[in-house]
mmCIF file of N, CA and C in Angstrom:
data_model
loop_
_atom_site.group_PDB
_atom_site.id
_atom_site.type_symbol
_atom_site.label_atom_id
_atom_site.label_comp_id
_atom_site.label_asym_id
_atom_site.label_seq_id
_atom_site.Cartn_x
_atom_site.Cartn_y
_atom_site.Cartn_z
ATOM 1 N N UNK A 18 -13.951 13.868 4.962
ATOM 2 C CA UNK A 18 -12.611 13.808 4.424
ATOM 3 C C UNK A 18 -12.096 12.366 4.434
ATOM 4 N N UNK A 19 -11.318 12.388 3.406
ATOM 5 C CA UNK A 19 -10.674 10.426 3.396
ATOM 6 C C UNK A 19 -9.376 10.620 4.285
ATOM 7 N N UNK A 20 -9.280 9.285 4.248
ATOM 8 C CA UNK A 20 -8.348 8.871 5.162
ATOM 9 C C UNK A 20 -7.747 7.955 4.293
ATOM 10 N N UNK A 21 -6.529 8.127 3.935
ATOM 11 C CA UNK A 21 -5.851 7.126 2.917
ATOM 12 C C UNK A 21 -4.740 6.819 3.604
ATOM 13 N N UNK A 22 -4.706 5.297 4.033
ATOM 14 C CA UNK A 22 -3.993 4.487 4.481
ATOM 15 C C UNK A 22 -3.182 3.509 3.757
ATOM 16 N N UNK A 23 -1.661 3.355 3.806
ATOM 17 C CA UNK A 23 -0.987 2.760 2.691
ATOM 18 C C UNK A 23 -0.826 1.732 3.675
ATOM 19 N N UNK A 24 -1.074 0.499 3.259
ATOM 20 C CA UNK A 24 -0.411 -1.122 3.694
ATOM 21 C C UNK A 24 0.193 -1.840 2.603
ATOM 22 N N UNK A 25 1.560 -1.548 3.396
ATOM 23 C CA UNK A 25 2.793 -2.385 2.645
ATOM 24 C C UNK A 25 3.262 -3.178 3.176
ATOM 25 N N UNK A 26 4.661 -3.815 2.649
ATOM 26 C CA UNK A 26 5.458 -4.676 3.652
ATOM 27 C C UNK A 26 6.094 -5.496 2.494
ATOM 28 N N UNK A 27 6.580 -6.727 3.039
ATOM 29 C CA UNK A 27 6.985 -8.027 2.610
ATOM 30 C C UNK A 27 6.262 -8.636 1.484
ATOM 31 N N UNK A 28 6.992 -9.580 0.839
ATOM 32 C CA UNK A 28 5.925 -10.239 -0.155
ATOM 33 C C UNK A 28 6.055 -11.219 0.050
ATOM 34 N N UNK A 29 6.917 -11.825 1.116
ATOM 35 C CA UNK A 29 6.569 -12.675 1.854
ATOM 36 C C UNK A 29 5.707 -12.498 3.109
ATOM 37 N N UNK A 30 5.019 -11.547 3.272
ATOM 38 C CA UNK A 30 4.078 -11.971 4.591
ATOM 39 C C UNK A 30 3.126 -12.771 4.240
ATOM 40 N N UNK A 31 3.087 -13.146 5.125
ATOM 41 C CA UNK A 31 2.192 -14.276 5.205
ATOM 42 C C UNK A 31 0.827 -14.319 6.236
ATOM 43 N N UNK A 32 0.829 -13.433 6.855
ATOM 44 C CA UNK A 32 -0.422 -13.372 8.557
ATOM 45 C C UNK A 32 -1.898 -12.412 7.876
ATOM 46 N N UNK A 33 -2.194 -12.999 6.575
ATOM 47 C CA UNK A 33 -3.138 -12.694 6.536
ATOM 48 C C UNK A 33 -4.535 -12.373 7.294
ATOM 49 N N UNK A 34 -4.636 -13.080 8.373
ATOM 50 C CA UNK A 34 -5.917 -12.600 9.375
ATOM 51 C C UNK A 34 -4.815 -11.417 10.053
ATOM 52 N N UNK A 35 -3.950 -10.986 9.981
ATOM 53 C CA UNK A 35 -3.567 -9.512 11.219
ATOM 54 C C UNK A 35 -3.935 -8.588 10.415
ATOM 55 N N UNK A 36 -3.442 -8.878 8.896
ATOM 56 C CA UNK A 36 -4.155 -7.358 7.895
ATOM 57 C C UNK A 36 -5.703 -7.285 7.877
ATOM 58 N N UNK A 37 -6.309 -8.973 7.938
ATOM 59 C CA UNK A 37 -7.716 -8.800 7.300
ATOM 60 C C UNK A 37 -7.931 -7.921 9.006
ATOM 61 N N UNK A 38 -7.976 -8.306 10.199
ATOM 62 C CA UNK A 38 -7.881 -7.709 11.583
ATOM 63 C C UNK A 38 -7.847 -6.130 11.658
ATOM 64 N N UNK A 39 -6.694 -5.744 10.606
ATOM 65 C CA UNK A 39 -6.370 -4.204 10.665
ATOM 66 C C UNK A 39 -7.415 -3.269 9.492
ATOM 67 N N UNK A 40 -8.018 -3.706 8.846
ATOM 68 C CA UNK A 40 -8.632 -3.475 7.884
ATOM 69 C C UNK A 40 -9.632 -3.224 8.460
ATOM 70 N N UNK A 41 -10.169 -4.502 9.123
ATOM 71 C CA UNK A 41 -11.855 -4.149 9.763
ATOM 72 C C UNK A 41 -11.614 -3.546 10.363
ATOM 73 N N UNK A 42 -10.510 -3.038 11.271
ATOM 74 C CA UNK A 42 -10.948 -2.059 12.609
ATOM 75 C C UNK A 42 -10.899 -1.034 12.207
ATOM 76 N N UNK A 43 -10.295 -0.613 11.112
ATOM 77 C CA UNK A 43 -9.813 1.157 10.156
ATOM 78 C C UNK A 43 -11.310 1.021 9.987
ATOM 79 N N UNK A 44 -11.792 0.190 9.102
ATOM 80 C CA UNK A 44 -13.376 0.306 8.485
ATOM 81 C C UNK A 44 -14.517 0.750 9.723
ATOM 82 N N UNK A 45 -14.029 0.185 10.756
ATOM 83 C CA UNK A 45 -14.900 0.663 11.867
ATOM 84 C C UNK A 45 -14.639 2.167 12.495
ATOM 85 N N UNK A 46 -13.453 1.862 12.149
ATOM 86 C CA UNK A 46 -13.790 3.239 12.690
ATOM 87 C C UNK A 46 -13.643 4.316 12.151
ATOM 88 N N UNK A 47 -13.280 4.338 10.576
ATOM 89 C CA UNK A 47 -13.750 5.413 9.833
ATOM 90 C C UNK A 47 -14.295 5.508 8.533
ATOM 91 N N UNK A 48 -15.279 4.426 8.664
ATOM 92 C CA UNK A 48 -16.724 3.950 8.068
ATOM 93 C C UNK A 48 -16.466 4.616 6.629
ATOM 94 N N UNK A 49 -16.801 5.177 5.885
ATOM 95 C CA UNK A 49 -16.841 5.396 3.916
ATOM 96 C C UNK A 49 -16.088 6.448 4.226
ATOM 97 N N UNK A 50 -15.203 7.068 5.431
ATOM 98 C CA UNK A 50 -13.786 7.653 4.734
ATOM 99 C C UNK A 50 -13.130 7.046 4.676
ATOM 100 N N UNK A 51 -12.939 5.217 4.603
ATOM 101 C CA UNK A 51 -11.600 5.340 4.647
ATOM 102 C C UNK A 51 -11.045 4.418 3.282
ATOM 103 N N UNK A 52 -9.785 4.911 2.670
ATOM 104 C CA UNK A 52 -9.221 4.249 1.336
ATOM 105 C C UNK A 52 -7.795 3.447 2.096
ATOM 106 N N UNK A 53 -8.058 2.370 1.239
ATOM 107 C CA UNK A 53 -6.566 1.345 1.450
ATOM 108 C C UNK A 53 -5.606 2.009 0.207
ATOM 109 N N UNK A 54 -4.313 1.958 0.315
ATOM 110 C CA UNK A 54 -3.516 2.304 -0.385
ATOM 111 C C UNK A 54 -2.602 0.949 -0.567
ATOM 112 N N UNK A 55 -2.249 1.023 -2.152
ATOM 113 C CA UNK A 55 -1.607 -0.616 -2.055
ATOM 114 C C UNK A 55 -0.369 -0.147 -3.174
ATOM 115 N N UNK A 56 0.711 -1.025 -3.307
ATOM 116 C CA UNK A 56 1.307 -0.994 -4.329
ATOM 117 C C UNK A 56 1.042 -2.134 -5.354
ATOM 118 N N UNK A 57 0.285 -3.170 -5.122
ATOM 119 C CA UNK A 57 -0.470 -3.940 -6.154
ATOM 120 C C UNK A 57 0.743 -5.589 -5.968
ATOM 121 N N UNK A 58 1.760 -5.566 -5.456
ATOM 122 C CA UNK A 58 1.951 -6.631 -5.622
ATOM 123 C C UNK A 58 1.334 -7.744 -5.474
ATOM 124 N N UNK A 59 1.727 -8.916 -5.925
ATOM 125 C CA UNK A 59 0.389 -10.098 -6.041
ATOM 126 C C UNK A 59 0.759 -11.314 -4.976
ATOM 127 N N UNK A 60 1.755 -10.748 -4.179
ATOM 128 C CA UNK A 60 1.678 -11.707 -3.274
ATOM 129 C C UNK A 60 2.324 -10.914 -1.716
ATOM 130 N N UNK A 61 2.051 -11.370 -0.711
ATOM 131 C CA UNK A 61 2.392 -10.735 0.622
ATOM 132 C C UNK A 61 1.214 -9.866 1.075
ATOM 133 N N UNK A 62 1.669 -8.993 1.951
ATOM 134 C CA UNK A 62 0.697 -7.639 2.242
ATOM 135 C C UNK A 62 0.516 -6.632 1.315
ATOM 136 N N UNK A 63 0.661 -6.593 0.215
ATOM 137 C CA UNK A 63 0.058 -5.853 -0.849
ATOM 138 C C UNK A 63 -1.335 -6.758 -0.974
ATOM 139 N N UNK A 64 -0.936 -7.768 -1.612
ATOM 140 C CA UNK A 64 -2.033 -8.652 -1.739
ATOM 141 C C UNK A 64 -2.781 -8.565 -0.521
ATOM 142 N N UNK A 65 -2.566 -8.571 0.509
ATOM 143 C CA UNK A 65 -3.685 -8.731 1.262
ATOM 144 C C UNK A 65 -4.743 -7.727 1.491
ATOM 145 N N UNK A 66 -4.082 -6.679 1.002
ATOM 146 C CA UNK A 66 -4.177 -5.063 1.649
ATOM 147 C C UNK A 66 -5.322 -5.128 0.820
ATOM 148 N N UNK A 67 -5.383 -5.345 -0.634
ATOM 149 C CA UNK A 67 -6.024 -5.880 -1.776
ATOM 150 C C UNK A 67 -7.472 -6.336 -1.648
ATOM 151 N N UNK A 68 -6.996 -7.948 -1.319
ATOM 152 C CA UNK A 68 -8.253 -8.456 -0.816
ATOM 153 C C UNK A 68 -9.612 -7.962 0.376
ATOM 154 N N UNK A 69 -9.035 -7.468 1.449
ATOM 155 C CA UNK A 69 -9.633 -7.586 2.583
ATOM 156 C C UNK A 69 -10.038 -6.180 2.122
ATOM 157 N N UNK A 70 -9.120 -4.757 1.350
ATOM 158 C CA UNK A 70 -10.301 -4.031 1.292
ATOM 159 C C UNK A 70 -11.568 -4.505 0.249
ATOM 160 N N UNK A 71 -11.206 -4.998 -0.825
ATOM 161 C CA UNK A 71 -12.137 -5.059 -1.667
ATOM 162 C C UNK A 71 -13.493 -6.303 -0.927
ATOM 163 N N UNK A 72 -12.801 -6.921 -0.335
ATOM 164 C CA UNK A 72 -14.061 -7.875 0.204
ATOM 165 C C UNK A 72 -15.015 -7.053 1.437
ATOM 166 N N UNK A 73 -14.345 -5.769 2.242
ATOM 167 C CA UNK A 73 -14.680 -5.095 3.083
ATOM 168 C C UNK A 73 -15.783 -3.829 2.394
ATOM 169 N N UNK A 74 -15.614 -3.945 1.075
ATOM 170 C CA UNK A 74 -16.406 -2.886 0.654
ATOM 171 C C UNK A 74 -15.219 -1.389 0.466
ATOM 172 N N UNK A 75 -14.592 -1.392 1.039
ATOM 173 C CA UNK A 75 -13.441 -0.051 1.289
ATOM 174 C C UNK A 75 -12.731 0.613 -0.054
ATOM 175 N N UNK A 76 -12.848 1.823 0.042
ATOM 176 C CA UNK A 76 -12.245 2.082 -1.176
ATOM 177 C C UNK A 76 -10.850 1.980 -1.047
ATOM 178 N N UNK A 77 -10.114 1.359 -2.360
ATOM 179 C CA UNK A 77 -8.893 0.854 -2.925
ATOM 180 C C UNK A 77 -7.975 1.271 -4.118
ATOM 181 N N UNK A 78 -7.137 2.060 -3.636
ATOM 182 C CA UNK A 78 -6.212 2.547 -4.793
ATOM 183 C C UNK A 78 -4.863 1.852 -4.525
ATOM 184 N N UNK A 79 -4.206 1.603 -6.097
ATOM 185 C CA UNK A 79 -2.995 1.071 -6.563
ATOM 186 C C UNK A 79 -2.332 2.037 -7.213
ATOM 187 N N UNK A 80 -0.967 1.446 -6.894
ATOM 188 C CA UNK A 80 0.187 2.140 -7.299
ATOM 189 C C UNK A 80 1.487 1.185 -7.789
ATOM 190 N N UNK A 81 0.830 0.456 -8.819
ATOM 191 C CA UNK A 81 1.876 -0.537 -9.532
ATOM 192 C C UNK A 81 2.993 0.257 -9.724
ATOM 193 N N UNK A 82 3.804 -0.819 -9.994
ATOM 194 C CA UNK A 82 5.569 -0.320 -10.736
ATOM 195 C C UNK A 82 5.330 -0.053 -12.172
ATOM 196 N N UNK A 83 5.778 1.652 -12.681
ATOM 197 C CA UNK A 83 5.135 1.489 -13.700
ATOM 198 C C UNK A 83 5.459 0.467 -15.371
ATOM 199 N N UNK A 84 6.128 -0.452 -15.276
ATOM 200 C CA UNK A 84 6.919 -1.693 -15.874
ATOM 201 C C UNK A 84 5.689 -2.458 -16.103
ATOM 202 N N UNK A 85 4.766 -2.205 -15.384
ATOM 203 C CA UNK A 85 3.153 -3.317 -14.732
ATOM 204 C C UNK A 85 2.295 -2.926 -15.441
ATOM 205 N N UNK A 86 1.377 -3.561 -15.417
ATOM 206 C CA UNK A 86 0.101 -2.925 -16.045
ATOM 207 C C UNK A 86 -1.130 -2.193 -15.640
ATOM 208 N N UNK A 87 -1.555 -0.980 -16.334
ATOM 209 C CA UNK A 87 -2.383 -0.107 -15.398
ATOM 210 C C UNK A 87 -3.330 -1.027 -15.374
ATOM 211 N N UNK A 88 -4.830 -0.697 -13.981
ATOM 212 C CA UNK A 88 -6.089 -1.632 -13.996
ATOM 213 C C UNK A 88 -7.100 -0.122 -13.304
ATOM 214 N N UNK A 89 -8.292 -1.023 -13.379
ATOM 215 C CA UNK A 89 -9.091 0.038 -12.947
ATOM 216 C C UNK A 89 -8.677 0.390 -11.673
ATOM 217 N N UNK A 90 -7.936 -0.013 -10.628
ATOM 218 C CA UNK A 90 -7.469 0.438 -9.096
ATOM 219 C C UNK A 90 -6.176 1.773 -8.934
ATOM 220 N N UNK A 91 -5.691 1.997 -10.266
ATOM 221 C CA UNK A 91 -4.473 2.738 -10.428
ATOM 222 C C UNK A 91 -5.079 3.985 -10.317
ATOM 223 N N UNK A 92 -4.250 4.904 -9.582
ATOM 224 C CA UNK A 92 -4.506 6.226 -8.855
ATOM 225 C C UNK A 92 -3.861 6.785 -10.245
ATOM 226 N N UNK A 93 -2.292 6.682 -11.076
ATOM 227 C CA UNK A 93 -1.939 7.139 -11.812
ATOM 228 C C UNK A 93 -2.573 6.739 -13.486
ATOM 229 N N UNK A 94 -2.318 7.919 -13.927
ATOM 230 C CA UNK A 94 -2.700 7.557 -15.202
ATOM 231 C C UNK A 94 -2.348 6.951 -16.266
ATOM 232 N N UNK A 95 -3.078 5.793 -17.361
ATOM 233 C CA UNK A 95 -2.540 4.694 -17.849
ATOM 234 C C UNK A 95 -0.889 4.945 -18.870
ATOM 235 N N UNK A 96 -0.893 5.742 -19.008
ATOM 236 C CA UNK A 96 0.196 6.541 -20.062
ATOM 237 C C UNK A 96 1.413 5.576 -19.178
ATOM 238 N N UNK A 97 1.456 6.134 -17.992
ATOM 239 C CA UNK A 97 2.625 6.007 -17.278
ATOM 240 C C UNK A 97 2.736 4.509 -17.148
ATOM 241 N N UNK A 98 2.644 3.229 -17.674
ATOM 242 C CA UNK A 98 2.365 1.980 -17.598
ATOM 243 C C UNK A 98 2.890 1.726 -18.546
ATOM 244 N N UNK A 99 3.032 0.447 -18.639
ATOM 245 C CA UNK A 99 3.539 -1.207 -19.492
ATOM 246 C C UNK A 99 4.903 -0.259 -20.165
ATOM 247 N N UNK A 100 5.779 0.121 -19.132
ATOM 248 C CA UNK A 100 7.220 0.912 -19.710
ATOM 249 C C UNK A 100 7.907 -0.780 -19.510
ATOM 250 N N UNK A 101 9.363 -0.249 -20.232
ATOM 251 C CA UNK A 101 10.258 -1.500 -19.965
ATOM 252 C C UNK A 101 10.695 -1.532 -18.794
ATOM 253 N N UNK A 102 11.007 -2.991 -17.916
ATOM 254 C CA UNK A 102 11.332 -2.828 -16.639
ATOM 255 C C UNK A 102 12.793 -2.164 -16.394
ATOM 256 N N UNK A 103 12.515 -1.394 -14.937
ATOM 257 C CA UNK A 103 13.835 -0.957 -14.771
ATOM 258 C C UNK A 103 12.967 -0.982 -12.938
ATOM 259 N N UNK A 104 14.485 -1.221 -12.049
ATOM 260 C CA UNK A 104 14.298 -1.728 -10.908
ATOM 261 C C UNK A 104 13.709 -0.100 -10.809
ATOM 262 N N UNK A 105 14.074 1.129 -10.550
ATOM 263 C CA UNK A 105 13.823 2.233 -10.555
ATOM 264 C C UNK A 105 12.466 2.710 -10.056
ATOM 265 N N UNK A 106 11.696 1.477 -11.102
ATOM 266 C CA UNK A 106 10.290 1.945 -11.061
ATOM 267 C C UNK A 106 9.766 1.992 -9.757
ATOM 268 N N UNK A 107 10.594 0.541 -9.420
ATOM 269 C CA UNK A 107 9.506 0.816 -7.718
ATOM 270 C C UNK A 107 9.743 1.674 -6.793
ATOM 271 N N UNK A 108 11.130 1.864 -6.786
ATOM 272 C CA UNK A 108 10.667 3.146 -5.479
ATOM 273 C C UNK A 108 10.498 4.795 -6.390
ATOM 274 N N UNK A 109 10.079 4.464 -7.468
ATOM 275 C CA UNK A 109 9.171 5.984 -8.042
ATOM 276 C C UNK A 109 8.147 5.316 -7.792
ATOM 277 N N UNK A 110 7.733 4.594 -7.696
ATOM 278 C CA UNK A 110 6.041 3.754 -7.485
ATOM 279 C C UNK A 110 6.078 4.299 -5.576
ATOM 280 N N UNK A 111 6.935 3.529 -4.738
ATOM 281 C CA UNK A 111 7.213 3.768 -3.597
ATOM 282 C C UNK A 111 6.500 5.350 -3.103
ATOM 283 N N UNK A 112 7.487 5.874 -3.592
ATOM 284 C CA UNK A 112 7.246 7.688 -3.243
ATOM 285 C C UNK A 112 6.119 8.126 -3.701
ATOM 286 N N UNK A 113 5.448 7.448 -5.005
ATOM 287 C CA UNK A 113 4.148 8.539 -5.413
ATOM 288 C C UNK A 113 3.426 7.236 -3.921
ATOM 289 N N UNK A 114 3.318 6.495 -4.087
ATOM 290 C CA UNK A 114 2.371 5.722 -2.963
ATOM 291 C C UNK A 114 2.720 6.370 -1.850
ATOM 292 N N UNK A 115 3.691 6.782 -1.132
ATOM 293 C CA UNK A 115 3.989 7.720 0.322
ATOM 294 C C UNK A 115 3.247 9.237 -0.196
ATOM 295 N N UNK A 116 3.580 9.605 -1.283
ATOM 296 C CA UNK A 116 3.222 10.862 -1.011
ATOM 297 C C UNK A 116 1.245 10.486 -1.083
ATOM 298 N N UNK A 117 0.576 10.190 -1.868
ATOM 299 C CA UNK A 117 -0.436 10.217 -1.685
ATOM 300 C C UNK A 117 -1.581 10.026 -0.607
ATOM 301 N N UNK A 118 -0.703 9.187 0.302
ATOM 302 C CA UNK A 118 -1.106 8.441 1.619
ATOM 303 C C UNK A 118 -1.183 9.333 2.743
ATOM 304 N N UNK A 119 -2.090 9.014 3.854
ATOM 305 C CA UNK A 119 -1.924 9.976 4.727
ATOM 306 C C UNK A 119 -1.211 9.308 5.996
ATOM 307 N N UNK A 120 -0.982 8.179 5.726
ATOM 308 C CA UNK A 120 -0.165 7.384 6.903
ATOM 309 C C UNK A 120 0.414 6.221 6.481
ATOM 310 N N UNK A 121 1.403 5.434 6.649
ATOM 311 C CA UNK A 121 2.251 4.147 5.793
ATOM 312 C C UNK A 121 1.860 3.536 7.501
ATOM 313 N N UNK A 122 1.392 1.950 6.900
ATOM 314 C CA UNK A 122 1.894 0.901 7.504
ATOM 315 C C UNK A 122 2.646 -0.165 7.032
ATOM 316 N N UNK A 123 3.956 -0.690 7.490
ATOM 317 C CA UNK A 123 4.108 -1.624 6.974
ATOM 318 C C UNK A 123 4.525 -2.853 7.789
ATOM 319 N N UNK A 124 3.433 -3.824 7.007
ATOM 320 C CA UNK A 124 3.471 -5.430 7.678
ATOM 321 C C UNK A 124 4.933 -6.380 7.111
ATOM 322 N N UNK A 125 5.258 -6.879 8.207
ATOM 323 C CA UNK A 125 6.973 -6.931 7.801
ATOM 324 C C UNK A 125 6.558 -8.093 9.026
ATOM 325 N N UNK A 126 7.269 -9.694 8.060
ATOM 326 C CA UNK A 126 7.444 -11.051 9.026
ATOM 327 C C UNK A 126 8.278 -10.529 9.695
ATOM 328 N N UNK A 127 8.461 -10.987 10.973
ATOM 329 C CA UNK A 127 9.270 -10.950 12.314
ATOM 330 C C UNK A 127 9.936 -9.507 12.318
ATOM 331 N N UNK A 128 9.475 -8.315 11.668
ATOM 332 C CA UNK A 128 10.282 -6.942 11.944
ATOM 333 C C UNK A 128 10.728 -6.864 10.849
ATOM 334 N N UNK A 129 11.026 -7.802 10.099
ATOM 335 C CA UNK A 129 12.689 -7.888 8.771
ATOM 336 C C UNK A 129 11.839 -7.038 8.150
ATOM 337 N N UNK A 130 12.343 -5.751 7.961
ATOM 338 C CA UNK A 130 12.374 -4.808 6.544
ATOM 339 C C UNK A 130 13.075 -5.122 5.130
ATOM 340 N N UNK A 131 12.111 -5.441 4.263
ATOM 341 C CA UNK A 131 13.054 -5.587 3.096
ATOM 342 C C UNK A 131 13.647 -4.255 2.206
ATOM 343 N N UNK A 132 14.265 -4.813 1.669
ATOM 344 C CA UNK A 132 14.523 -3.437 0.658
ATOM 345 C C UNK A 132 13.215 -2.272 0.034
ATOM 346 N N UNK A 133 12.498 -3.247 -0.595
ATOM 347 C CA UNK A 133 10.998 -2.429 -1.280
ATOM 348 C C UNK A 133 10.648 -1.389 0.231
ATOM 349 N N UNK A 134 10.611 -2.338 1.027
ATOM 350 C CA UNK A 134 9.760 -1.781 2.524
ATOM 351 C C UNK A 134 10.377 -0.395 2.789
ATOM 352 N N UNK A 135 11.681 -0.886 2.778
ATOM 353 C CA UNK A 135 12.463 0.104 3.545
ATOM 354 C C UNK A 135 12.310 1.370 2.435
ATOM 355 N N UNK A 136 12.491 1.568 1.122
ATOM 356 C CA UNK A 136 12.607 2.307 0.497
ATOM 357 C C UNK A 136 11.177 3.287 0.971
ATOM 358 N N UNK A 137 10.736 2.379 0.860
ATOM 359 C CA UNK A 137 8.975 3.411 1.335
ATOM 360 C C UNK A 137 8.893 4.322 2.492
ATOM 361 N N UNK A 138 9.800 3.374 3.928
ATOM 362 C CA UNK A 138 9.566 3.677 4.676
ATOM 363 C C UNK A 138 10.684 5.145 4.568
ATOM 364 N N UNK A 139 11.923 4.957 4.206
ATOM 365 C CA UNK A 139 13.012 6.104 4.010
ATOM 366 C C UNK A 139 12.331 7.228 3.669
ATOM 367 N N UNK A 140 11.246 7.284 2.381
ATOM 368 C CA UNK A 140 10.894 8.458 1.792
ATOM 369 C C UNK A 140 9.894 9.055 2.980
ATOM 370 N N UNK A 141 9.432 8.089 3.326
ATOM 371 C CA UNK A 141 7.986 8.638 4.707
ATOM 372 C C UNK A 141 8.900 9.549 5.539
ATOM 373 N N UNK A 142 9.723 8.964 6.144
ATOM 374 C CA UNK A 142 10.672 9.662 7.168
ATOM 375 C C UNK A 142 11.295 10.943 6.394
ATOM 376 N N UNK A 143 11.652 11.279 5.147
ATOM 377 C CA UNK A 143 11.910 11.984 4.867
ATOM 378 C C UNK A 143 11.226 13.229 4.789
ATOM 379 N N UNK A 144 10.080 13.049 4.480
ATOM 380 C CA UNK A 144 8.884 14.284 3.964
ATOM 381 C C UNK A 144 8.110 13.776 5.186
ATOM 382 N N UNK A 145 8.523 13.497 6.386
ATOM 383 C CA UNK A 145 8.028 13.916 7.887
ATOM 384 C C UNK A 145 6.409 12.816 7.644
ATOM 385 N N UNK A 146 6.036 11.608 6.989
ATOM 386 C CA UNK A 146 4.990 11.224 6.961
ATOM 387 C C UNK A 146 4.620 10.373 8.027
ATOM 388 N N UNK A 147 3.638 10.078 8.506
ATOM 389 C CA UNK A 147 3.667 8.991 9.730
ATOM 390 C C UNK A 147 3.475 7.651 9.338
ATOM 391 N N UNK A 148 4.567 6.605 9.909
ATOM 392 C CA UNK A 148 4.588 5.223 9.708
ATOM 393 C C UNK A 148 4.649 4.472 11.007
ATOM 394 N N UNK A 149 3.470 3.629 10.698
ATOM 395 C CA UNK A 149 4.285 2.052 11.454
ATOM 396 C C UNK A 149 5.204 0.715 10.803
ATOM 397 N N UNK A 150 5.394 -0.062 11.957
ATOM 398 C CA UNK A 150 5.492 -1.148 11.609
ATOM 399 C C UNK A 150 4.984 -2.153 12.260
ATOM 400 N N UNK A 151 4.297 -3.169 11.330
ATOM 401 C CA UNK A 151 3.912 -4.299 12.205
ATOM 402 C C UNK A 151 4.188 -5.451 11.914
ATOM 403 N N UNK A 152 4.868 -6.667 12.736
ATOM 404 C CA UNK A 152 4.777 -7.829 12.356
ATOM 405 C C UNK A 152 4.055 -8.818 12.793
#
């Protein structure tokens, strides 16, 4: 069975070796079950979540804003893509990424929850999902 793990956070984080850190140890210890869950942003802990699985070998699903453009990593289907932006999208991006996940982490500089973060984290708490936080 997979294990689908969402790593979010900031797009300003910046502590790339704590995600690449958290990545290898998930990979260790639950070897080809386990999937990274990302929302695709291109900079912070999305991005990292990104890199370190794909360089780890790990399977990797995205959940762009659908305003964005679908890619081969998108869990949803391309239809739902390249709409006109509306802030909206992301926390409908947010919630399908919580609901699909079987656990939210989110990497957040010094604790500070941003808005994106928090929205994720609100819906987790809502539909009882399990989250951390790490900074």
């Amino acid at each position: 069975m997979t294990v689908k793990i969402a790593i979010i956070g900031s797009r300003s984080y910046t502590n790339n070796r704590k995600i690449q850190k958290f990545i290898w140890e998930l990979k260790e210890k639950f070897k080809n079950r386990l999937e990274i869950v990302s929302g695709g942003a291109k900079d912070g802990a999305d991005k990292y979540a990104k890199k370190f699985a794909l360089d780890f070998d790990v399977k990797y699903s995205e959940f762009p804003a659908y305003h964005e453009s679908h890619n081969m990593h998108c869990v949803m289907e391309s239809f739902r893509y390249g709409k006109p932006y509306n802030v909206g999208h992301y926390h409908r991006r947010n919630k399908d990424l919580v609901e699909y996940s079987d656990k939210v982490v989110a990497f957040c500089t010094n604790g500070e929850v941003t808005n994106g973060t928090l929205s994720a984290l609100k819906y987790s708490h809502k539909i009882e999902k399990k989250y951390i936080i790490i900074d």
